[in-house]
Tab-separated table of C-alpha atoms in Angstrom:
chain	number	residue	atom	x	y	z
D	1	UNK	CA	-6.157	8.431	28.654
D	2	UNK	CA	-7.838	5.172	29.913
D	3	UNK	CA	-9.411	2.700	27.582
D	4	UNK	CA	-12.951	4.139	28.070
D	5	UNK	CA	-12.381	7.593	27.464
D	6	UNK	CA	-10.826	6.025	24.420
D	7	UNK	CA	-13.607	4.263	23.269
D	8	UNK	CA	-16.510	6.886	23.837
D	9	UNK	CA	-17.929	9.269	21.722
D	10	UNK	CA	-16.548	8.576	18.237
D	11	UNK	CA	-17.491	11.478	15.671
D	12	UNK	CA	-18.125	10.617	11.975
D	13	UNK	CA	-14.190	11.859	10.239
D	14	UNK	CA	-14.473	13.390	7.091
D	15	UNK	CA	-11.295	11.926	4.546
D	16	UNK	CA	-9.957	15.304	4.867
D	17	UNK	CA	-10.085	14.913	8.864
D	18	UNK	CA	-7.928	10.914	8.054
D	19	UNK	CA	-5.229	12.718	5.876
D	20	UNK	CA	-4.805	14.972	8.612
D	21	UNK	CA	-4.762	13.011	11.523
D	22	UNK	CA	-2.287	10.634	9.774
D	23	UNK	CA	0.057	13.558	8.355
D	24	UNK	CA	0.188	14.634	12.326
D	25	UNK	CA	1.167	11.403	13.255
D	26	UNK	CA	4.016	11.066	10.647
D	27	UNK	CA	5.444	14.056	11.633
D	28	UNK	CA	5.496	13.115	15.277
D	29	UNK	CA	7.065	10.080	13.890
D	30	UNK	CA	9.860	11.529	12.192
D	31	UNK	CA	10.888	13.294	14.597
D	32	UNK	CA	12.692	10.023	15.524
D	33	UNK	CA	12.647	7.792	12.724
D	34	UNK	CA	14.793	9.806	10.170
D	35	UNK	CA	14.899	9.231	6.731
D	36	UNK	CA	12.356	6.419	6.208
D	37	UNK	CA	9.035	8.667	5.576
D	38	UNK	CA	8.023	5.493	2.961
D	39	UNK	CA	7.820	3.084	5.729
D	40	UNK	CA	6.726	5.365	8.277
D	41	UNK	CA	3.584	6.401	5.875
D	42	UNK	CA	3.236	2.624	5.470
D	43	UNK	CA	3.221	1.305	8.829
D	44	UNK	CA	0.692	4.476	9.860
D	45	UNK	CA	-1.501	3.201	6.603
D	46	UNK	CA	-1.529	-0.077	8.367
D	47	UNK	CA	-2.693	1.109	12.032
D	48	UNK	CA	-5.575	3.159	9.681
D	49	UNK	CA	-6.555	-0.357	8.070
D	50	UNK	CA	-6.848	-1.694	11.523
D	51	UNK	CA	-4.203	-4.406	10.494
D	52	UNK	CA	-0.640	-5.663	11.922
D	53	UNK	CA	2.799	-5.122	10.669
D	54	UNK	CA	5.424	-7.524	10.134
D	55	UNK	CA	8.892	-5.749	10.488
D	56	UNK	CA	11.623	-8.001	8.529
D	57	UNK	CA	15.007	-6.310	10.090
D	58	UNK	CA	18.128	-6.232	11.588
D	59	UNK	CA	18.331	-5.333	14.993
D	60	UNK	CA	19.257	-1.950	16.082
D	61	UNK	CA	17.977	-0.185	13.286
D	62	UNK	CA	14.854	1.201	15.520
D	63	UNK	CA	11.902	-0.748	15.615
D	64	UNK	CA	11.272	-0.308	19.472
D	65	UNK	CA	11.573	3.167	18.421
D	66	UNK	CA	8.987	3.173	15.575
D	67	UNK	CA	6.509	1.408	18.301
D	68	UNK	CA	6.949	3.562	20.517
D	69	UNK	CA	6.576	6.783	18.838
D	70	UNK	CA	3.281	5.458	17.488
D	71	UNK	CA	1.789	4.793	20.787
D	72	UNK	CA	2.879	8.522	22.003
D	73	UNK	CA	1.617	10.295	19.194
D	74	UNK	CA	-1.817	8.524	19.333
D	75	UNK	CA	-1.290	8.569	23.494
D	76	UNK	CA	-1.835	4.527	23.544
D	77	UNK	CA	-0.513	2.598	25.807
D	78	UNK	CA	2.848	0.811	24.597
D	79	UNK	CA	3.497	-2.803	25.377
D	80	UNK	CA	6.655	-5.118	24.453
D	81	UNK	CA	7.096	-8.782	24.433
D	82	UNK	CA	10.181	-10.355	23.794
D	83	UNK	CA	9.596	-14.061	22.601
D	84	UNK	CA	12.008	-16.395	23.535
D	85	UNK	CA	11.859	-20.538	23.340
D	86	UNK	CA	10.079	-20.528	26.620
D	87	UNK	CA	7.484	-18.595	26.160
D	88	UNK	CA	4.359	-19.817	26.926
D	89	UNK	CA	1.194	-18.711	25.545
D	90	UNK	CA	-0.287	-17.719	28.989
D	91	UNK	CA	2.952	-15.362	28.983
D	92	UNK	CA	1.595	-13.246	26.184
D	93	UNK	CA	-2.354	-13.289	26.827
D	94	UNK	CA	-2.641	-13.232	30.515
D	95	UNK	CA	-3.562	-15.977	33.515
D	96	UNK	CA	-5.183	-16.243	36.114
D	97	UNK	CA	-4.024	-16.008	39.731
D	98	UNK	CA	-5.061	-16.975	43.290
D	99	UNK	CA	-5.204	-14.316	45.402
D	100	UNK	CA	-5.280	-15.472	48.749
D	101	UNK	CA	-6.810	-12.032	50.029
D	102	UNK	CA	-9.989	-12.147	48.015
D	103	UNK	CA	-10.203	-16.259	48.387
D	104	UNK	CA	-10.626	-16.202	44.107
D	105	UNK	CA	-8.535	-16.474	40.998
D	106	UNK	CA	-7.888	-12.874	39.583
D	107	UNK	CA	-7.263	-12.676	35.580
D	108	UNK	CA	-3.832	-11.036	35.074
D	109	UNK	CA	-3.813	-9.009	31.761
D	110	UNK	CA	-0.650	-10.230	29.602
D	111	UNK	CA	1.303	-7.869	27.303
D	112	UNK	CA	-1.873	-7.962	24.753
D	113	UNK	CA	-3.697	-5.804	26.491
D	114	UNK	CA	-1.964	-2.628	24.670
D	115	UNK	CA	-2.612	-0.483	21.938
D	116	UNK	CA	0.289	-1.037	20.507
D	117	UNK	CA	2.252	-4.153	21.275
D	118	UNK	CA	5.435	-4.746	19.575
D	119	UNK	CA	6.504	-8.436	19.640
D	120	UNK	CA	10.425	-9.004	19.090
D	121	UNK	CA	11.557	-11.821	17.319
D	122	UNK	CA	8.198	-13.472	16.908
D	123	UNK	CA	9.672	-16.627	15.541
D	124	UNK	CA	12.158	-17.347	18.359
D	125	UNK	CA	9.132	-18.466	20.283
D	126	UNK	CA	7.356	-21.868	19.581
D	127	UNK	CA	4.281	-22.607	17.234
D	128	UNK	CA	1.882	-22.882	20.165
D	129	UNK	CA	2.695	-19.632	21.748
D	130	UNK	CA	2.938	-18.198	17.798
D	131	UNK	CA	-0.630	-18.989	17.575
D	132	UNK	CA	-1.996	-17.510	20.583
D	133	UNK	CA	-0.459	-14.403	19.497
D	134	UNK	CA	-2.172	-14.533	15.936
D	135	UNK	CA	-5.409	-15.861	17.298
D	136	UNK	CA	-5.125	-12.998	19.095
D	137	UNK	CA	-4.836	-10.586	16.556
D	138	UNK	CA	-6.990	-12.175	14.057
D	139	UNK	CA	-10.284	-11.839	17.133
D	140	UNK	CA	-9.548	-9.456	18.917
D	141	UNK	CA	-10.223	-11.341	21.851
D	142	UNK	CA	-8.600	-13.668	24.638
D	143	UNK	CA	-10.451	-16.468	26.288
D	144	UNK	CA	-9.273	-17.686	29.676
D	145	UNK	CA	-10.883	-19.931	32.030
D	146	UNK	CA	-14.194	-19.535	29.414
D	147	UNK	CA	-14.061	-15.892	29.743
D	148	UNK	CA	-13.534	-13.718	26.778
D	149	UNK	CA	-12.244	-10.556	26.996
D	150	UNK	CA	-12.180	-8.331	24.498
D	151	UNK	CA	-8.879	-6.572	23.650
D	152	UNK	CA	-8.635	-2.439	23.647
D	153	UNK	CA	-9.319	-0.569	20.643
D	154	UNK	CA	-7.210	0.543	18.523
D	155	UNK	CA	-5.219	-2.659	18.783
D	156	UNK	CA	-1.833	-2.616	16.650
D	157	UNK	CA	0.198	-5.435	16.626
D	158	UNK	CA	3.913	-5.145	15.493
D	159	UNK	CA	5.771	-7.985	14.933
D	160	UNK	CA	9.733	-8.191	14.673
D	161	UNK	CA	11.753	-11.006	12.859
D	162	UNK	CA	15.167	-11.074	12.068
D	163	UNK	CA	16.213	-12.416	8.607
D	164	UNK	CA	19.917	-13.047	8.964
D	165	UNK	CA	20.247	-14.932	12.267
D	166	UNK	CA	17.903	-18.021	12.011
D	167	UNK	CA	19.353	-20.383	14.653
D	168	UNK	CA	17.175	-21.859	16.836
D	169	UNK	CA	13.957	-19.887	15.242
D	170	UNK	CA	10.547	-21.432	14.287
D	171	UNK	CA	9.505	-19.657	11.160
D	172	UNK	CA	6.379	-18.108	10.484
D	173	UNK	CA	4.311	-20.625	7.582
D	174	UNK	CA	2.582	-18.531	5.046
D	175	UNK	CA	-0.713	-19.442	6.476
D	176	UNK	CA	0.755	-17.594	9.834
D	177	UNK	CA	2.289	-14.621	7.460
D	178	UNK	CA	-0.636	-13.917	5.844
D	179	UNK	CA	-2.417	-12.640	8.919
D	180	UNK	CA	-0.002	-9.815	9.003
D	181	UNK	CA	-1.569	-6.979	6.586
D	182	UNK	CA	2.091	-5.570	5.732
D	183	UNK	CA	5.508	-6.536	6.121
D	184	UNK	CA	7.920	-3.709	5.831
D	185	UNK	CA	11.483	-3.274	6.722
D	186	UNK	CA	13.237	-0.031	7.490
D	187	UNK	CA	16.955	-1.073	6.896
D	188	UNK	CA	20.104	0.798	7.236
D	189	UNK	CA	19.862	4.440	7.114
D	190	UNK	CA	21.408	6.739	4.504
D	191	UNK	CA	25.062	7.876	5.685
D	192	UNK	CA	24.126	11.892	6.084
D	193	UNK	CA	20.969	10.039	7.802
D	194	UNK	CA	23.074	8.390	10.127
D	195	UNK	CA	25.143	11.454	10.796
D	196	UNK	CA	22.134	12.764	11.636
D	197	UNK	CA	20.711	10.506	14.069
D	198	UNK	CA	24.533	10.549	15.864
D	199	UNK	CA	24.056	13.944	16.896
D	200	UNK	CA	20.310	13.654	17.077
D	201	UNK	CA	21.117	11.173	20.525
D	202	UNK	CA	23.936	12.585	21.524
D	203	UNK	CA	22.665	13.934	24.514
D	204	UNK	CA	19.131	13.297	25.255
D	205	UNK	CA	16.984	10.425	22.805
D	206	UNK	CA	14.687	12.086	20.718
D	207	UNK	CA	11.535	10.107	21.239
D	208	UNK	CA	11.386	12.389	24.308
D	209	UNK	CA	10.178	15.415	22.221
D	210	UNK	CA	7.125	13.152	20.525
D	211	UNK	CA	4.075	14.633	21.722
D	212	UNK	CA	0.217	13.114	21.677
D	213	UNK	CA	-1.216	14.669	18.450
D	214	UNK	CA	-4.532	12.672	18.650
D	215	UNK	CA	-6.713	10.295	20.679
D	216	UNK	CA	-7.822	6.795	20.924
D	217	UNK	CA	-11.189	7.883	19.831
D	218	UNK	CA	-10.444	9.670	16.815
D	219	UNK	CA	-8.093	7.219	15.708
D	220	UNK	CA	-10.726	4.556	15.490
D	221	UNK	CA	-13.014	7.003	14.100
D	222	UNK	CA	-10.319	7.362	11.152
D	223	UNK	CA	-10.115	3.671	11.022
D	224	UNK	CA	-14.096	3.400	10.149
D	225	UNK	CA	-13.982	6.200	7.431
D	226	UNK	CA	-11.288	4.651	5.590
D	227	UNK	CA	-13.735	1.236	5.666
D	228	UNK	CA	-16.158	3.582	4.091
D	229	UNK	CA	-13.926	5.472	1.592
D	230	UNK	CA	-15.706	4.856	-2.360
D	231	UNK	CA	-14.147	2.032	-4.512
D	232	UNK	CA	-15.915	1.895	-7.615
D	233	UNK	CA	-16.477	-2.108	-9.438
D	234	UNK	CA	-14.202	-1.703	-11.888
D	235	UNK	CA	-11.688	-0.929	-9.216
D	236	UNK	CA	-12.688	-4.053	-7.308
D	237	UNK	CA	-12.265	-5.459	-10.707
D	238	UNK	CA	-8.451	-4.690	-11.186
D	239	UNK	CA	-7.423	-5.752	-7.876
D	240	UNK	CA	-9.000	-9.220	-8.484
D	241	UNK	CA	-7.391	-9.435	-11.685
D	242	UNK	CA	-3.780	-8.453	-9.781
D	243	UNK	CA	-4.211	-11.306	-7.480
D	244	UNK	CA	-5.001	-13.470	-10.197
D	245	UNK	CA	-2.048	-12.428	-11.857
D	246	UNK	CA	-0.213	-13.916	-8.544
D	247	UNK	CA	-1.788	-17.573	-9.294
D	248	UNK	CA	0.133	-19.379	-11.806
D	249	UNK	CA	2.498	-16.697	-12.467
D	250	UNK	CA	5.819	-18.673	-13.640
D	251	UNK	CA	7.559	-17.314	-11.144
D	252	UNK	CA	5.712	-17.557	-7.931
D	253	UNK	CA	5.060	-21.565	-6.523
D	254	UNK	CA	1.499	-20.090	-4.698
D	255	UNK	CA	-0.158	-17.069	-5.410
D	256	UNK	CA	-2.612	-15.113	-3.007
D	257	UNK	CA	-5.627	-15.563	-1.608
D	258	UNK	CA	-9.062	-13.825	-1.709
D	259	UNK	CA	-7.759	-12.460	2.249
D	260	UNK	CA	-5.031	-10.777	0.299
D	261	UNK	CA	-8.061	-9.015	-2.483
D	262	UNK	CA	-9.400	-7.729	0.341
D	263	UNK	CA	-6.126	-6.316	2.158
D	264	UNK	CA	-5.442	-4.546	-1.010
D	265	UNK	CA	-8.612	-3.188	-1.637
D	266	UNK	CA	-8.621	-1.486	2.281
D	267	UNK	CA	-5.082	-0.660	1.755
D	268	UNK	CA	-5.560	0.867	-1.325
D	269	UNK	CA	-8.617	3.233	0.620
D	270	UNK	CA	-6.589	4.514	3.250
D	271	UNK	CA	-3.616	5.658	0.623
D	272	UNK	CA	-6.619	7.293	-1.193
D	273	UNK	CA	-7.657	8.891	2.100
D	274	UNK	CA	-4.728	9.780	3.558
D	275	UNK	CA	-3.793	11.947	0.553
D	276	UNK	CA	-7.198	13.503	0.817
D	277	UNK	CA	-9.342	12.195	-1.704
D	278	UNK	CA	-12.783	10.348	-1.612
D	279	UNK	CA	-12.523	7.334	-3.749
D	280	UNK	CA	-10.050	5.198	-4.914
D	281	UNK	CA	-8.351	5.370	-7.906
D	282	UNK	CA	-6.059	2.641	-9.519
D	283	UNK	CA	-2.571	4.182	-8.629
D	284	UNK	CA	-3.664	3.829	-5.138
D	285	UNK	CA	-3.744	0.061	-5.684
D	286	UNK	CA	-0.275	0.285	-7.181
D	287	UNK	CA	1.026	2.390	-4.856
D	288	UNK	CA	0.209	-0.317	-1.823
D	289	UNK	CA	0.167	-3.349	-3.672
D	290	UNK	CA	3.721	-4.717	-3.586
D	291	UNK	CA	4.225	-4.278	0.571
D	292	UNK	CA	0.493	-6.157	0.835
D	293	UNK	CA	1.198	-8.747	-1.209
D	294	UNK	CA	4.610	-9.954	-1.299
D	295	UNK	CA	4.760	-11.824	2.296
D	296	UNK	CA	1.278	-13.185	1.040
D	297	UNK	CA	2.955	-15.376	-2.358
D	298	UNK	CA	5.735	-18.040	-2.360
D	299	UNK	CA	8.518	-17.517	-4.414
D	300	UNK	CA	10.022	-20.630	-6.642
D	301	UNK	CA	13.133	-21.429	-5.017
D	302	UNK	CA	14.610	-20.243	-8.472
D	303	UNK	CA	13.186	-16.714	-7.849
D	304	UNK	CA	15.095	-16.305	-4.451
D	305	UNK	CA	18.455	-18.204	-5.919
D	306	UNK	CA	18.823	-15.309	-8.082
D	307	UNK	CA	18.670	-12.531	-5.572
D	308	UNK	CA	15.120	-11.445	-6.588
D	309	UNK	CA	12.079	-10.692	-4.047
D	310	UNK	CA	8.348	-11.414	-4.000
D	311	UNK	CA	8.109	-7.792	-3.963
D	312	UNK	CA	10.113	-7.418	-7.341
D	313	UNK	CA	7.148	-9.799	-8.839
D	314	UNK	CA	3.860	-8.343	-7.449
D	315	UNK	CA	5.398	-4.758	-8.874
D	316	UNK	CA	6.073	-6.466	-12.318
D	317	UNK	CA	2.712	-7.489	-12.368
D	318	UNK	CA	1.317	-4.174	-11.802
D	319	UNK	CA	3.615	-2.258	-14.249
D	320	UNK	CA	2.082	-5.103	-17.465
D	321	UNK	CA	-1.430	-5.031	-16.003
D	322	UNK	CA	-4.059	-3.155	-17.661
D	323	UNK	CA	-5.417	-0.170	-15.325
D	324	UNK	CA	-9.051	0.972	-15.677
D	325	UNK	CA	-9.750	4.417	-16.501
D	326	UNK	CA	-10.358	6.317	-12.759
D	327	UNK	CA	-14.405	6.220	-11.548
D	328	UNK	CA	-15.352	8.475	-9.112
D	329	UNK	CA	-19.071	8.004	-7.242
C-alpha cells in the first residue's frame, strides 16, 4: 500500500471499531511474540496514542520481531536503524545528493521515512544524532536544505536500549526519555514459553504466517477516535493529583511533568477503548499508569540501591490514592 492510499479517505471509527482493530492486531502479533500478551497490548496501546516506545532489553529476546510484526499486520512499511558511534544525523533523516544526470541535488529519504522504524541501541549513537532522531519524532517532520518534509502517517518509532552492557553508550537524559510515551521491556520468556518458541522456528520463522489485518488509513482513523474517547473532570482531576503525587514523593529526586498528565490521560483513553467502552473510567488510569510514568520520574539513588524500580513507586502511589467514583457523559 503506498503512503497515499494510506492517507486517503479516513472514516469516522466507532470505539467498538478501535477494540477491534487492535484485538486483530494482537493476535497477528502473537503469533510470534509468545507469551508476552501484557506488553504486546501495551506497545499496540502506544501505536493507538500515536506515541513511541522505548524497549529496555536484552538482546535476542525479539524486538526486531515485535517491529516487524507490527508493520505486517498494519501492512506499513518496516524500517531499521542500527546506531552506532558514527552515526551521523544525516544517516537517520536523509541528504541530499548530486545527481549528475539531472544537473540537481536529489533529497535521499533516510530510515525515518517508515511507518514503523525500530532504532537499535539508541544510546550507542552520539547526542547530536540522538536529537535528530527525537526532533524527529516529537514534529513529525525533517528539514533539509530549508525543506520540510513531512514524515508518513502512522509514524511509530521504536527505540531499543540495552541495560546491562553500557560501555561506550551515551545515555538518554530524562528530558530525552520523556519524549518516549512508554518504555516497556519484554524479558526472558517463561520456560514452557521457550519450549515453545524452539519448535515454533524450528523449521520456518513464524513471522512468515503474520498477515495484514488492517490499513494505514484505518489505523489513523483509530488513532483520532481514541483522541476523542470521553474523560470526564473529575477524571482529569485524579490523574493530576497522581502526578502530583510523583513531585516531592520521598522517594523519587524529580517527579513528572504536565507532558506526562497528558500521556496518561491519552493512555488511559485508548485502554478504555480498546476494551470497548466510551469513556474513561479510573482503573483505566491505573491500569496504564505505571509503564507511562516510570521512565518519566528520577529515582533517589537510595531507591535503585535497594533493588526497587520507578515503576514499583508510581504503582504505590496509585494503590494509596483516592479514586473518584466512575462518570460517564
Amino acid at each position: 500500500m503506498s503512503q497515499e492510499e494510506g492517507q486517503d479517505a479516513r472514516p469516522a471509527l466507532a470505539v467498538a471499531d478501535v477494540a477491534e482493530e487492535a484485538n486483530k492486531i494482537i493476535a497477528e502479533v502473537e503469533k510470534v511474540i509468545v507469551g508476552k500478551s501484557e506488553t504486546i497490548r501495551l506497545s499496540v496501546l502506544t501505536m493507538l496514542c500515536g506515541g513511541h516506545l522505548l524497549l529496555e532489553d536484552i538482546p535476542g529476546v525479539g524486538k526486531t520481531t515485535l517491529a516487524k510484526a507490527l508493520a505486517l499486520s498494519i501492512g506499513g512499511d518496516f524500517r531499521r536503524v542500527q546506531f552506532t558511534p558514527d552515526l551521523l544525523p544525516a544517516d537517520v533523516t536523509g541528504t541530499s545528493i548530486y545527481n549528475q544526470s539531472k544537473g540537481d541535488f536529489e533529497f535521499k529519504p533516510g530510515p525515518l521515512f517508515g511507518n514503523i522504524v525500530l532504532v537499535d541501541e539508541i544510546n550507542r549513537a552520539t547526542p547530536k544524532t540522538q536529537s535528530a532522531l527525537l526532533e524527529a519524532m516529537e514534529e513529525r517532520q525533517i528539514t533539509s536544505d530549508g525543506v520540510t518534509r513531512n514524515l508518513p502517517e502512522p509514524f511509530f518509532v521504536i527505540a531499543t536500549q540495552n541495560n546491562i552492557e553500557m560501555t561506550g553508550t551515551y545515555p538518554l537524559p530524562e528530558a530525552q526519555l520523556d519524549r518516549f510515551f512508554s518504555m516497556l521491556s519484554l524479558g526472558y520468556p517463561e520456560r514452557d514459553d521457550e519450549v515453545h518458541i524452539l519448535g515454533q522456528q524450528q523449521v520456518v520463522h513464524p513471522i512468515e504466517s503474520v498477515e495484514q489485518v488492517t490499513t494505514l488509513s484505518r489505523m489513523v482513523s483509530a488513532q483520532h477516535a481514541v483522541r476523542e474517547l470521553f474523560v470526564h473532570e473529575t477524571v482529569r482531576g485524579y490523574i493530576v493529583d497522581l502526578i502530583r503525587q510523583t513531585r516531592g514523593h520521598p522517594q523519587l529526586q524529580a517527579g513528572a511533568s504536565p507532558r506526562g498528565s497528558l500521556q496518561v490521560m491519552r493512555a488511559a483513553q485508548a485502554h478504555a477503548a480498546m476494551r470497548g467502552a466510551d469513556f474513561v473510567m479510573p482503573d483505566d488510569v491505573k491500569a496504564v499508569g505505571p509503564y507511562i510514568l516510570s521512565h518519566r520520574v528520577l529515582p533517589k539513588t537510595d531507591l535503585r540501591t535497594r533493588g526497587a524500580s520507578s515503576r514499583e513507586v508510581i504503582s504505590n502511589i496509585l494503590s494509596t490514592l483516592p479514586a473518584p467514583v466512575p462518570t460517564a457523559k
